PDB file of C-alpha atoms in Angstrom:
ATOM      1  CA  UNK A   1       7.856  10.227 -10.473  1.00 57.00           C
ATOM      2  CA  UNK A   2       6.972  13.692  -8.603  1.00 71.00           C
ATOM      3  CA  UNK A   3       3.461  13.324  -9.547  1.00 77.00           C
ATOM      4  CA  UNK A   4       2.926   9.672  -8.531  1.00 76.00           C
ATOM      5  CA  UNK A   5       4.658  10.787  -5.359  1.00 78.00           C
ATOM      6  CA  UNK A   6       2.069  13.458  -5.199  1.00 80.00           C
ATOM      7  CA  UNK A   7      -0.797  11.164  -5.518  1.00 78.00           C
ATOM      8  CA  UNK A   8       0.325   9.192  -2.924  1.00 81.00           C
ATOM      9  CA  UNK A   9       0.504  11.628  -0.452  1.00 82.00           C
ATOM     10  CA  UNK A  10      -2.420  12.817  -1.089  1.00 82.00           C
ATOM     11  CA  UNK A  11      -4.340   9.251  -0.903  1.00 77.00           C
ATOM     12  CA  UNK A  12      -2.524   9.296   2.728  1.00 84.00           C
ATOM     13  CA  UNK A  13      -4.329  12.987   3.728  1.00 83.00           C
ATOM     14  CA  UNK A  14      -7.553  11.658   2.295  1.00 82.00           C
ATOM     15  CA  UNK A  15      -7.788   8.645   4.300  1.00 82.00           C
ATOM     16  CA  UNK A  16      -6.720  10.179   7.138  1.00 80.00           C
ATOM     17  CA  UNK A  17      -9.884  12.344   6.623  1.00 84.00           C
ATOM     18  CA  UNK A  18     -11.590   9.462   6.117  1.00 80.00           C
ATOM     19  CA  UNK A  19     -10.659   7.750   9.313  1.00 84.00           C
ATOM     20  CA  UNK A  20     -12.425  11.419  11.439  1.00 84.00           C
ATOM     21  CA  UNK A  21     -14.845  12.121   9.572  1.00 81.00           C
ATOM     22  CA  UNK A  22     -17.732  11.274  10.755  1.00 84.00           C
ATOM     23  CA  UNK A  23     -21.049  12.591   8.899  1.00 85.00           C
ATOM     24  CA  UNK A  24     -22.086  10.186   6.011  1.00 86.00           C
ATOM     25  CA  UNK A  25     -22.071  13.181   3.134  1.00 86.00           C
ATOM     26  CA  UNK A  26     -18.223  13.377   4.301  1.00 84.00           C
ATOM     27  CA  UNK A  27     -17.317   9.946   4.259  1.00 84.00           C
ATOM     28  CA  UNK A  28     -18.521   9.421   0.905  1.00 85.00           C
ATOM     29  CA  UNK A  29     -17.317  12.590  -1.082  1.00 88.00           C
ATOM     30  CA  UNK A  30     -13.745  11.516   0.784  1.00 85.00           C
ATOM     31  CA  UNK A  31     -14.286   7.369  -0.379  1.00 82.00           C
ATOM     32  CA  UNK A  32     -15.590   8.575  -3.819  1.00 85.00           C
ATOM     33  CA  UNK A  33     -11.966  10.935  -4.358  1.00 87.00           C
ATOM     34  CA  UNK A  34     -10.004   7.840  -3.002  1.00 85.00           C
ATOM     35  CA  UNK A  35     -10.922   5.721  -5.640  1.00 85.00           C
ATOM     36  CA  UNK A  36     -11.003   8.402  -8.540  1.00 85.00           C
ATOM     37  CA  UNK A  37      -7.257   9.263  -6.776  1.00 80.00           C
ATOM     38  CA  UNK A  38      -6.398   5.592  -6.475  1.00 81.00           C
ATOM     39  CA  UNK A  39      -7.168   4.855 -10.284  1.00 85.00           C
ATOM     40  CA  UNK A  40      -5.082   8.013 -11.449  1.00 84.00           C
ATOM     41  CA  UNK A  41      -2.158   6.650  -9.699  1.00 80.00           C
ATOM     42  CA  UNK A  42      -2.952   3.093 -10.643  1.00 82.00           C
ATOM     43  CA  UNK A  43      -2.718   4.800 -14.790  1.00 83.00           C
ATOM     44  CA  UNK A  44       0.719   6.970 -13.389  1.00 80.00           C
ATOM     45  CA  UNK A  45       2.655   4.257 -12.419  1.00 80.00           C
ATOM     46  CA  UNK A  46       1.757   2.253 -14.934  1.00 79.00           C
ATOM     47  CA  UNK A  47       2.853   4.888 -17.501  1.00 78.00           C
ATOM     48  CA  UNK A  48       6.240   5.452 -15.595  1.00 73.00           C
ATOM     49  CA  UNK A  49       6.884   1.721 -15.433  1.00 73.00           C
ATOM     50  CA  UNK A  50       6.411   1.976 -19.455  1.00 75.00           C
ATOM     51  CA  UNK A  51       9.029   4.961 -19.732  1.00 75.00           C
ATOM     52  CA  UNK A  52      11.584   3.279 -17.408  1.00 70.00           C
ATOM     53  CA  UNK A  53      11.443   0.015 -19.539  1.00 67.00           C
ATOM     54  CA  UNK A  54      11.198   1.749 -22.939  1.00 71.00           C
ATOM     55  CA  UNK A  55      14.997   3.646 -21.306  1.00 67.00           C
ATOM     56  CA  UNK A  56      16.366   0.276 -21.005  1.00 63.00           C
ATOM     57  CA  UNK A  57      18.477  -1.254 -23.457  1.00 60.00           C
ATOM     58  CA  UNK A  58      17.041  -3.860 -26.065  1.00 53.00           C
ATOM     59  CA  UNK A  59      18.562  -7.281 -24.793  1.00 48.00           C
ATOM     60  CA  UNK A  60      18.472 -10.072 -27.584  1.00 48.00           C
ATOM     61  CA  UNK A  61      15.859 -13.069 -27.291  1.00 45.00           C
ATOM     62  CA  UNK A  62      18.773 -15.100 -26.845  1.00 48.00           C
ATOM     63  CA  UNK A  63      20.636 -13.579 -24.168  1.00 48.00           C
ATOM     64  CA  UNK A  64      17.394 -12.536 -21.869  1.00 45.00           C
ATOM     65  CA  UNK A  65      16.493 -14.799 -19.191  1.00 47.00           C
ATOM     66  CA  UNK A  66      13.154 -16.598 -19.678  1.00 46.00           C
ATOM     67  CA  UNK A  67      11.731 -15.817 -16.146  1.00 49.00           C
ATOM     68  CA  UNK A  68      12.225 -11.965 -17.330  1.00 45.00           C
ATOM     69  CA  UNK A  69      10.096 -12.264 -20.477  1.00 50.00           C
ATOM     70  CA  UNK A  70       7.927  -8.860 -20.602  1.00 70.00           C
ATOM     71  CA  UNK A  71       5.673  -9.292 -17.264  1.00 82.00           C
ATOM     72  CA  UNK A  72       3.099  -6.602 -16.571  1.00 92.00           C
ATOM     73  CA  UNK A  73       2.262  -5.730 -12.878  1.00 92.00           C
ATOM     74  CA  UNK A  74      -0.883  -4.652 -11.797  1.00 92.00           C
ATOM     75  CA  UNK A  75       0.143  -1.727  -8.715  1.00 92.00           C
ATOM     76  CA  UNK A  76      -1.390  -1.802  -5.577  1.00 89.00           C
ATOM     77  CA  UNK A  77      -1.641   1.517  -4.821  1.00 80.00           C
ATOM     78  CA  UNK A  78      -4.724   0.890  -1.955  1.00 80.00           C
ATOM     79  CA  UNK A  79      -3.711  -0.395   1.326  1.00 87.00           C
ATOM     80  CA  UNK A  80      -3.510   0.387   5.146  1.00 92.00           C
ATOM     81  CA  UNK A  81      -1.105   0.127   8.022  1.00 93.00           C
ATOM     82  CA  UNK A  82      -0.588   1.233  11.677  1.00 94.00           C
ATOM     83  CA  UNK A  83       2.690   1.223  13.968  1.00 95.00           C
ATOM     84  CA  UNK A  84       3.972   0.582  17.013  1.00 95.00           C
ATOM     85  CA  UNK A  85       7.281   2.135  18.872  1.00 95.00           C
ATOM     86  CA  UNK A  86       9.404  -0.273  16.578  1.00 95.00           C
ATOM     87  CA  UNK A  87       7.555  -1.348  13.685  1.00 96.00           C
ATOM     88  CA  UNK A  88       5.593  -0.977  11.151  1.00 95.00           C
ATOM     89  CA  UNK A  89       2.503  -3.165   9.255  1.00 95.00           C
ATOM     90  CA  UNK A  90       1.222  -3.028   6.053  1.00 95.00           C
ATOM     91  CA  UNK A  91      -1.530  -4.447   4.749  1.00 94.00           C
ATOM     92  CA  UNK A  92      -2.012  -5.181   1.299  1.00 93.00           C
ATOM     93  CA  UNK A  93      -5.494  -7.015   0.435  1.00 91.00           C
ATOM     94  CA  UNK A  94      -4.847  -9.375  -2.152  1.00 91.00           C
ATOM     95  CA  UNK A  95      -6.341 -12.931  -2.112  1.00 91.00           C
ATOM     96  CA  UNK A  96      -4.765 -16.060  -3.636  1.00 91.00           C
ATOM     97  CA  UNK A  97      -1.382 -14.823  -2.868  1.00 94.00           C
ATOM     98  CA  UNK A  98       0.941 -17.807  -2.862  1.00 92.00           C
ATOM     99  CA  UNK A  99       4.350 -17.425  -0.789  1.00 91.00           C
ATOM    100  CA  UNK A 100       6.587 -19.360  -3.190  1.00 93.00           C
ATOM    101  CA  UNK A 101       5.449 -16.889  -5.784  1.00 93.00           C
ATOM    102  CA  UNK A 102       6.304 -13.653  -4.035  1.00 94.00           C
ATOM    103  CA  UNK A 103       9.715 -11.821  -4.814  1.00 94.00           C
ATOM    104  CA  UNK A 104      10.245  -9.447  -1.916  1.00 95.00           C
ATOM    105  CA  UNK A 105      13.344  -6.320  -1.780  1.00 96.00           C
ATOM    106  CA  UNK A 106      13.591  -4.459   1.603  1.00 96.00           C
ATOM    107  CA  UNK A 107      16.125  -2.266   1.396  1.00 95.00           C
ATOM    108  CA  UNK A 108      16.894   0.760   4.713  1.00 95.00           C
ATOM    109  CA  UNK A 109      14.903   2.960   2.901  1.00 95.00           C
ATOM    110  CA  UNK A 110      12.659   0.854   0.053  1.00 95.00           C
ATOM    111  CA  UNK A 111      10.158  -1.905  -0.247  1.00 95.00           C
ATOM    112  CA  UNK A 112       9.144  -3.485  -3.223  1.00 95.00           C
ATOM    113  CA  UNK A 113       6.754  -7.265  -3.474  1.00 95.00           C
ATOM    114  CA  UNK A 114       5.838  -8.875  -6.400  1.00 95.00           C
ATOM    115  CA  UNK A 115       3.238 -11.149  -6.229  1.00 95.00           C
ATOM    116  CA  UNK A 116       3.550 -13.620  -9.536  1.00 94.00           C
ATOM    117  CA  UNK A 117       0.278 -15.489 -11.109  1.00 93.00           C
ATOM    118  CA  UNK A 118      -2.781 -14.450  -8.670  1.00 93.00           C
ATOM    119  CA  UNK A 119      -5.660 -15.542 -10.287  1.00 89.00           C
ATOM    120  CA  UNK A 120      -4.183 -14.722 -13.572  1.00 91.00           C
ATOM    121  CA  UNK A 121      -2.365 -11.368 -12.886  1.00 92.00           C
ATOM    122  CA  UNK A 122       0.651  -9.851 -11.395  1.00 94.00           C
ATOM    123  CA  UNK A 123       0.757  -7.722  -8.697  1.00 94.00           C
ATOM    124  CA  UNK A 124       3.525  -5.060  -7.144  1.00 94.00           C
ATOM    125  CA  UNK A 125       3.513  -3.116  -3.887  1.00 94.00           C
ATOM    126  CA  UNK A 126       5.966  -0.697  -3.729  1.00 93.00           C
ATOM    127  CA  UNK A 127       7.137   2.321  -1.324  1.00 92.00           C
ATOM    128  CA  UNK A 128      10.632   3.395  -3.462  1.00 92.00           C
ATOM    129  CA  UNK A 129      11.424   5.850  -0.467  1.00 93.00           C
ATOM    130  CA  UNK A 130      10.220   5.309   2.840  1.00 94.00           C
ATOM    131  CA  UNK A 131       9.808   8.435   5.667  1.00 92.00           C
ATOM    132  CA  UNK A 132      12.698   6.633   7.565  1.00 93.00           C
ATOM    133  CA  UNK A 133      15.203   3.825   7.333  1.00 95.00           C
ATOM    134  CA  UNK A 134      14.791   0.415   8.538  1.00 96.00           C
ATOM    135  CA  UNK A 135      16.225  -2.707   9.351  1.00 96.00           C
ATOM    136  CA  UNK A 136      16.165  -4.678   5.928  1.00 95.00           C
ATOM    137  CA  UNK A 137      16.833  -8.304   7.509  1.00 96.00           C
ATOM    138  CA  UNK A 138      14.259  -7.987  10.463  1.00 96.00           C
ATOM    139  CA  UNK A 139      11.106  -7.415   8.141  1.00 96.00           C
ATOM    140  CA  UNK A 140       8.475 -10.209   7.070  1.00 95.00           C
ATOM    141  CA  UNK A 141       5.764 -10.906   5.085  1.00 95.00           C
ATOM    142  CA  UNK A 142       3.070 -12.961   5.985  1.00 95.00           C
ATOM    143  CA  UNK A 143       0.512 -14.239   3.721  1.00 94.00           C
ATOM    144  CA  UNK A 144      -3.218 -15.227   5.012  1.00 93.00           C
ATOM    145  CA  UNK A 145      -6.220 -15.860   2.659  1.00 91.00           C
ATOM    146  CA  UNK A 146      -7.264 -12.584   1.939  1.00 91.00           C
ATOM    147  CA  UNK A 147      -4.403 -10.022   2.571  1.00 92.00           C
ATOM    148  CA  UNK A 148      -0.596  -9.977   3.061  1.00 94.00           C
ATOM    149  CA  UNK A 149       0.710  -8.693   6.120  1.00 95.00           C
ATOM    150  CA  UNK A 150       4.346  -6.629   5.443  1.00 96.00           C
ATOM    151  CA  UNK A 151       5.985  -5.762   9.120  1.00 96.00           C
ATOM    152  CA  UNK A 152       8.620  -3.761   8.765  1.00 96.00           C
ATOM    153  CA  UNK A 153      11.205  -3.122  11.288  1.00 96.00           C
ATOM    154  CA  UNK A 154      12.251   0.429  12.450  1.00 96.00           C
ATOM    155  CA  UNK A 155      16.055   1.526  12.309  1.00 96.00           C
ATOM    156  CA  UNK A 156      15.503   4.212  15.527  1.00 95.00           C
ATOM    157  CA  UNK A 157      12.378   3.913  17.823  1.00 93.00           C
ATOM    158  CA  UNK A 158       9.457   5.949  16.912  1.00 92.00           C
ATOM    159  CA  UNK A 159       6.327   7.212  15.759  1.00 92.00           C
ATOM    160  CA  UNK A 160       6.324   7.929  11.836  1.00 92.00           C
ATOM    161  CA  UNK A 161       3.968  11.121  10.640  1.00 89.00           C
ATOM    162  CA  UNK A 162       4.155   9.549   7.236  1.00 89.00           C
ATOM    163  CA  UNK A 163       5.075   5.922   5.102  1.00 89.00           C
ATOM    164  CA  UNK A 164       6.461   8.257   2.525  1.00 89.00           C
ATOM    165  CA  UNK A 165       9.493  10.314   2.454  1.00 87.00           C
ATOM    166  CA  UNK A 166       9.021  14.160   2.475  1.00 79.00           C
ATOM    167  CA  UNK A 167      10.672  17.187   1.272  1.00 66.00           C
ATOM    168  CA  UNK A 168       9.557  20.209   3.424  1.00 49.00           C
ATOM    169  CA  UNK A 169       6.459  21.123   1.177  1.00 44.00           C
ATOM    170  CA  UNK A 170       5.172  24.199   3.236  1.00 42.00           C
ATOM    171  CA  UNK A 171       8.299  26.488   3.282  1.00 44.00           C
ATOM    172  CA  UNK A 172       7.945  29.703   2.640  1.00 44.00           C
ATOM    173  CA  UNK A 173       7.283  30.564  -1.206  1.00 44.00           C
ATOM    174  CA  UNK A 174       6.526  27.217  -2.393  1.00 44.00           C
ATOM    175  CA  UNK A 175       4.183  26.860  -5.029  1.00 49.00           C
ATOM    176  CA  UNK A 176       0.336  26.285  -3.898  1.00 45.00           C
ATOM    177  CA  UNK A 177       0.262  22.957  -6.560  1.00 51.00           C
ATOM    178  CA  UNK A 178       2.753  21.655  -4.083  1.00 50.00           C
ATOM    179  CA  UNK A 179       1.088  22.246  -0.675  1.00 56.00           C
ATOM    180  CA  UNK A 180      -0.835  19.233   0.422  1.00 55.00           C
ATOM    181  CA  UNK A 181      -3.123  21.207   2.177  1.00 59.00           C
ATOM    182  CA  UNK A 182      -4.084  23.101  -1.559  1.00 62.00           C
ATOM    183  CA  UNK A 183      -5.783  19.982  -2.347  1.00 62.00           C
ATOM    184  CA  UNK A 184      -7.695  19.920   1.297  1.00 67.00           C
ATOM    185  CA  UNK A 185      -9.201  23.352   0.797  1.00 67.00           C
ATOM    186  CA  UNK A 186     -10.290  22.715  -2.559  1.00 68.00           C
ATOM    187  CA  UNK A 187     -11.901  19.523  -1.195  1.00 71.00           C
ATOM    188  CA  UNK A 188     -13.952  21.373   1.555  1.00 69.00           C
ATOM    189  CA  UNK A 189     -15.098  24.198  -1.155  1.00 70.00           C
ATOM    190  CA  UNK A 190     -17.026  21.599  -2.861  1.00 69.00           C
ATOM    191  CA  UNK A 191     -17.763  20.093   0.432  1.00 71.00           C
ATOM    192  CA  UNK A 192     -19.485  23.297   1.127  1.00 67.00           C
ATOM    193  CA  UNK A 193     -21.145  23.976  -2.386  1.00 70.00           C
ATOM    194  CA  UNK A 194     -22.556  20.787  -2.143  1.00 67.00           C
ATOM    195  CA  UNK A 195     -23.826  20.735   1.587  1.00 68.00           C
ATOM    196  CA  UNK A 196     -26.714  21.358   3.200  1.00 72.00           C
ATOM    197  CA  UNK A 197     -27.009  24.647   5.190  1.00 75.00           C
ATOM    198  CA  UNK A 198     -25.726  22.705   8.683  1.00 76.00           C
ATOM    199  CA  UNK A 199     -22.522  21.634   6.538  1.00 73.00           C
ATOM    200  CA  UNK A 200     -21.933  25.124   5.195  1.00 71.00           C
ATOM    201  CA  UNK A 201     -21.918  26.632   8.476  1.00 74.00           C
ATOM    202  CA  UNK A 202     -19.708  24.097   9.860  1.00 76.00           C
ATOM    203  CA  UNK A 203     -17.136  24.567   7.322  1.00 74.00           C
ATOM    204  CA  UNK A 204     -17.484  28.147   7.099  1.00 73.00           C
ATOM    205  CA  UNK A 205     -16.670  28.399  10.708  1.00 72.00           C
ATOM    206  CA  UNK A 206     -13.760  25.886  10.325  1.00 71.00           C
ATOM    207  CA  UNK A 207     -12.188  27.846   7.231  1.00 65.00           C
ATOM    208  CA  UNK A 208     -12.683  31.444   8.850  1.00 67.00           C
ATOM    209  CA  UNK A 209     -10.473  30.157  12.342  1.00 66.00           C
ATOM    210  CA  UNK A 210      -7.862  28.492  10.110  1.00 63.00           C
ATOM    211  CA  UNK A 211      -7.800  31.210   8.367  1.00 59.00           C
ATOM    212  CA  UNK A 212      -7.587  33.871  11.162  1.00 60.00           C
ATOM    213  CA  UNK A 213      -4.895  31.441  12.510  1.00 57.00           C
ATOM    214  CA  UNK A 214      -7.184  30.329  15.595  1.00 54.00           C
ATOM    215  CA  UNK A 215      -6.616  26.573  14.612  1.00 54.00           C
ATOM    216  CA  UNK A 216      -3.999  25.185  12.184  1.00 50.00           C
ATOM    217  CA  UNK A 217      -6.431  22.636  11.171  1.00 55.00           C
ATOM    218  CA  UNK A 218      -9.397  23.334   9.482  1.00 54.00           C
ATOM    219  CA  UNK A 219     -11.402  20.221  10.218  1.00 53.00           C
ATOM    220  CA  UNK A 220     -10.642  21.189  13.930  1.00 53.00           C
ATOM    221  CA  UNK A 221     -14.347  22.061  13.793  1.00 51.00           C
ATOM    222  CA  UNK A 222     -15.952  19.208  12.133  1.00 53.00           C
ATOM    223  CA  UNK A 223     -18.118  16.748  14.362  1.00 53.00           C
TER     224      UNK A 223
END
């Protein structure tokens, strides 16, 4: 669960990148690690679904429900969403979604969609702990032909940093593996190795003021 929780914080940083950046050499070294990110946690849930089930009792053919008759979800880990003061959207791109064949759990601090027989497969959405509560009975989902819309509505009025829940991550004398900015750096080090002289200088300049503490950020300097 940590590391799946990992992954998707990262995906979140990296498209954030994604949505700045600007120069074509960035965009697609920061499209090409979505994907290879999106696929890892695509294989990590997966294998946790797998453990949780295999910790479950053995129920008897006779006493198990037919609709609950080993189904296998396909996650959908890549989506987007933006906000307003009181709520929240999701989009999910899926097509051939049919309403009657969704199962949808809000809870104040989870969401979780099933989406039964699409073309063939089942799909799942799921956020298991959200940044901050909401109001369970005043979210919707609304289907169209090629995406589901998810609005969720706030508890408190707002702007959320993050989908996600977080522990504070950069405290002093946490482990680097656990910094989401460890991942950032080592992202613009191969970023530089692998750009032309323009992009080296760029990021050189960016790393040296983050690191002299002139900017917190150190895509402050990118174009």
């Amino acid at each position: 669960m940590a590391e799946e929780q990992q992954l998707r914080l990262d995906l979140e940083e990296l498209r954030h990148l994604e949505s700045i950046a600007k120069r074509p050499r960035v965009l697609s070294i920061l499209s090409s690690e979505i994907r290879n990110l999106d696929t890892k946690l695509s294989k990590v849930t997966a294998a946790v679904a797998a453990a949780a089930a295999a910790a479950q009792p053995a129920v008897s053919a006779e006493k198990a429900p037919a609709a609950a008759s080993a189904l296998n979800y396909v996650t959908l880990g890549s989506f987007s969403w933006d906000q307003d003061n009181d709520k929240i959207k999701l989009y999910v791109f899926l097509e051939g979604v049919q309403e009657e064949r969704m199962e949808t759990v809000f809870k104040r601090m989870l969401v979780d969609i099933k989406f039964h027989d699409v073309q063939g497969k089942n799909y799942r959405f799921s956020i298991p702990k959200l940044n901050k509560e909401i109001v369970p009975e005043k979210c919707k989902v609304v289907v169209k032909p090629t995406k589901v819309v998810v609005t969720l509505s706030k508890a408190s009025k707002g702007n959320w940093l993050d989908l996600h829940f977080k522990d504070d991550k950069l405290k002093p004398g946490v482990d680097k593996d656990k910094d989401p900015m460890a991942g950032i750096m080592d992202l613009m080090k191969n970023m530089y190795e692998e750009g032309d002289d323009e992009m080296k200088r760029t990021i050189a300049k960016a790393w040296s003021d983050a690191r002299s503490g002139k900017t917190a950020d150190p895509l402050k300097g990118f174009p």
